[in-house]
GROMACS .gro file of C-alpha atoms in nm:
model
  149
    1UNK     CA    1  -4.832  18.899  16.331
    2UNK     CA    2  -4.884  18.545  16.227
    3UNK     CA    3  -4.622  18.306  16.087
    4UNK     CA    4  -4.629  18.251  15.708
    5UNK     CA    5  -4.761  17.923  15.586
    6UNK     CA    6  -4.515  17.643  15.556
    7UNK     CA    7  -4.388  17.560  15.210
    8UNK     CA    8  -4.572  17.254  15.040
    9UNK     CA    9  -4.283  17.024  15.072
   10UNK     CA   10  -4.274  17.090  15.440
   11UNK     CA   11  -4.651  17.018  15.478
   12UNK     CA   12  -4.653  16.715  15.260
   13UNK     CA   13  -4.347  16.551  15.470
   14UNK     CA   14  -4.505  16.632  15.796
   15UNK     CA   15  -4.832  16.487  15.676
   16UNK     CA   16  -4.640  16.162  15.630
   17UNK     CA   17  -4.496  16.155  15.971
   18UNK     CA   18  -4.826  16.224  16.139
   19UNK     CA   19  -5.056  15.991  15.940
   20UNK     CA   20  -4.854  15.722  15.765
   21UNK     CA   21  -4.796  15.504  16.060
   22UNK     CA   22  -5.025  15.189  16.181
   23UNK     CA   23  -5.183  15.216  16.526
   24UNK     CA   24  -5.249  15.566  16.526
   25UNK     CA   25  -4.887  15.647  16.625
   26UNK     CA   26  -4.675  15.918  16.457
   27UNK     CA   27  -4.315  15.884  16.349
   28UNK     CA   28  -4.051  16.087  16.535
   29UNK     CA   29  -3.767  16.258  16.348
   30UNK     CA   30  -3.514  16.028  16.551
   31UNK     CA   31  -3.703  15.717  16.428
   32UNK     CA   32  -3.733  15.806  16.063
   33UNK     CA   33  -3.370  15.917  16.043
   34UNK     CA   34  -3.248  15.594  16.215
   35UNK     CA   35  -3.447  15.388  15.949
   36UNK     CA   36  -3.324  15.600  15.669
   37UNK     CA   37  -2.972  15.545  15.774
   38UNK     CA   38  -3.007  15.188  15.830
   39UNK     CA   39  -3.159  15.138  15.475
   40UNK     CA   40  -2.884  15.358  15.318
   41UNK     CA   41  -2.583  15.390  15.546
   42UNK     CA   42  -2.426  15.653  15.300
   43UNK     CA   43  -2.723  15.882  15.324
   44UNK     CA   44  -2.652  16.216  15.527
   45UNK     CA   45  -2.959  16.264  15.728
   46UNK     CA   46  -3.040  16.354  16.108
   47UNK     CA   47  -3.342  16.404  16.303
   48UNK     CA   48  -3.275  16.787  16.345
   49UNK     CA   49  -3.254  16.811  15.958
   50UNK     CA   50  -3.582  16.625  15.912
   51UNK     CA   51  -3.742  16.853  16.189
   52UNK     CA   52  -3.622  17.165  15.985
   53UNK     CA   53  -3.764  17.013  15.657
   54UNK     CA   54  -4.097  16.938  15.830
   55UNK     CA   55  -4.136  17.291  15.978
   56UNK     CA   56  -4.024  17.459  15.656
   57UNK     CA   57  -3.685  17.606  15.814
   58UNK     CA   58  -3.503  17.406  15.543
   59UNK     CA   59  -3.649  17.318  15.199
   60UNK     CA   60  -3.392  17.190  14.969
   61UNK     CA   61  -3.322  16.823  15.050
   62UNK     CA   62  -3.104  16.637  14.818
   63UNK     CA   63  -3.269  16.402  14.550
   64UNK     CA   64  -3.137  16.106  14.738
   65UNK     CA   65  -3.300  16.206  15.076
   66UNK     CA   66  -3.622  16.265  14.896
   67UNK     CA   67  -3.600  15.921  14.731
   68UNK     CA   68  -3.530  15.753  15.060
   69UNK     CA   69  -3.825  15.934  15.230
   70UNK     CA   70  -4.061  15.820  14.944
   71UNK     CA   71  -3.948  15.475  14.982
   72UNK     CA   72  -3.974  15.484  15.348
   73UNK     CA   73  -4.326  15.600  15.345
   74UNK     CA   74  -4.409  15.403  15.036
   75UNK     CA   75  -4.509  15.702  14.819
   76UNK     CA   76  -4.385  15.838  14.482
   77UNK     CA   77  -4.134  16.099  14.482
   78UNK     CA   78  -4.379  16.280  14.274
   79UNK     CA   79  -4.580  16.315  14.594
   80UNK     CA   80  -4.360  16.599  14.724
   81UNK     CA   81  -4.397  16.811  14.393
   82UNK     CA   82  -4.724  16.703  14.211
   83UNK     CA   83  -5.051  16.850  14.353
   84UNK     CA   84  -5.255  16.569  14.208
   85UNK     CA   85  -5.029  16.282  14.350
   86UNK     CA   86  -5.023  16.452  14.685
   87UNK     CA   87  -5.386  16.496  14.700
   88UNK     CA   88  -5.443  16.131  14.601
   89UNK     CA   89  -5.183  16.010  14.878
   90UNK     CA   90  -5.352  16.234  15.134
   91UNK     CA   91  -5.705  16.091  15.037
   92UNK     CA   92  -5.565  15.746  15.089
   93UNK     CA   93  -5.402  15.828  15.422
   94UNK     CA   94  -5.708  15.980  15.548
   95UNK     CA   95  -5.916  15.667  15.439
   96UNK     CA   96  -5.674  15.441  15.626
   97UNK     CA   97  -5.688  15.686  15.943
   98UNK     CA   98  -6.079  15.648  15.928
   99UNK     CA   99  -6.034  15.280  15.883
  100UNK     CA  100  -5.840  15.255  16.206
  101UNK     CA  101  -6.138  15.385  16.384
  102UNK     CA  102  -6.312  15.084  16.532
  103UNK     CA  103  -6.689  15.231  16.449
  104UNK     CA  104  -6.578  15.315  16.087
  105UNK     CA  105  -6.429  14.958  16.051
  106UNK     CA  106  -6.740  14.804  16.188
  107UNK     CA  107  -6.960  14.973  15.922
  108UNK     CA  108  -6.720  14.880  15.651
  109UNK     CA  109  -6.725  14.508  15.757
  110UNK     CA  110  -7.104  14.511  15.769
  111UNK     CA  111  -7.115  14.672  15.415
  112UNK     CA  112  -6.880  14.417  15.256
  113UNK     CA  113  -7.065  14.178  15.002
  114UNK     CA  114  -7.380  14.382  14.999
  115UNK     CA  115  -7.555  14.435  14.669
  116UNK     CA  116  -7.481  14.800  14.502
  117UNK     CA  117  -7.836  14.919  14.524
  118UNK     CA  118  -7.828  14.839  14.906
  119UNK     CA  119  -7.502  15.013  14.944
  120UNK     CA  120  -7.615  15.325  14.767
  121UNK     CA  121  -7.928  15.339  15.003
  122UNK     CA  122  -7.718  15.308  15.310
  123UNK     CA  123  -7.468  15.568  15.172
  124UNK     CA  124  -7.768  15.799  15.107
  125UNK     CA  125  -7.873  15.773  15.480
  126UNK     CA  126  -7.509  15.810  15.595
  127UNK     CA  127  -7.484  16.143  15.390
  128UNK     CA  128  -7.803  16.277  15.553
  129UNK     CA  129  -7.667  16.201  15.900
  130UNK     CA  130  -7.333  16.372  15.810
  131UNK     CA  131  -7.529  16.693  15.690
  132UNK     CA  132  -7.732  16.686  16.018
  133UNK     CA  133  -7.407  16.688  16.211
  134UNK     CA  134  -7.255  16.959  16.007
  135UNK     CA  135  -6.990  16.735  15.862
  136UNK     CA  136  -6.867  16.800  15.503
  137UNK     CA  137  -6.995  16.592  15.213
  138UNK     CA  138  -6.792  16.298  15.108
  139UNK     CA  139  -6.763  16.283  14.718
  140UNK     CA  140  -6.838  15.965  14.549
  141UNK     CA  141  -6.546  15.765  14.403
  142UNK     CA  142  -6.597  15.697  14.020
  143UNK     CA  143  -6.721  15.351  13.955
  144UNK     CA  144  -6.466  15.094  13.850
  145UNK     CA  145  -6.487  15.026  13.474
  146UNK     CA  146  -6.658  14.697  13.387
  147UNK     CA  147  -6.457  14.429  13.205
  148UNK     CA  148  -6.611  14.340  12.879
  149UNK     CA  149  -6.596  13.960  12.798
   0.00000   0.00000   0.00000
């Protein structure tokens, strides 16, 4: 018999632990608990409790703890409750994770400053290679609105 899926709070919190740290390292429960207590000495939090929140065994943290976690990870408290905010944050974290890959960073550096039509041609070629490798399509970001003068 399989385990029930973790609640969204647990999944979202765990995602921050595993993907919101530079150099590809993951935060440990002990590190985060210590940093939270250092920033807010009155906050009641420990590594075991954070582990329980991450695996879904506990699911009702105090508003103070949620606010402290949001500050620590640099996200809005809404990340823990709002699907749109969570999706946006997770997309940004995935992009940051990809940019940590030296090959991806090299491609991005080469693309910087190129004309839009050249970037579109390169993107089309990369999309074809992704498809040939069986990788999922990457949706285009909406174009930034142009300023009117």
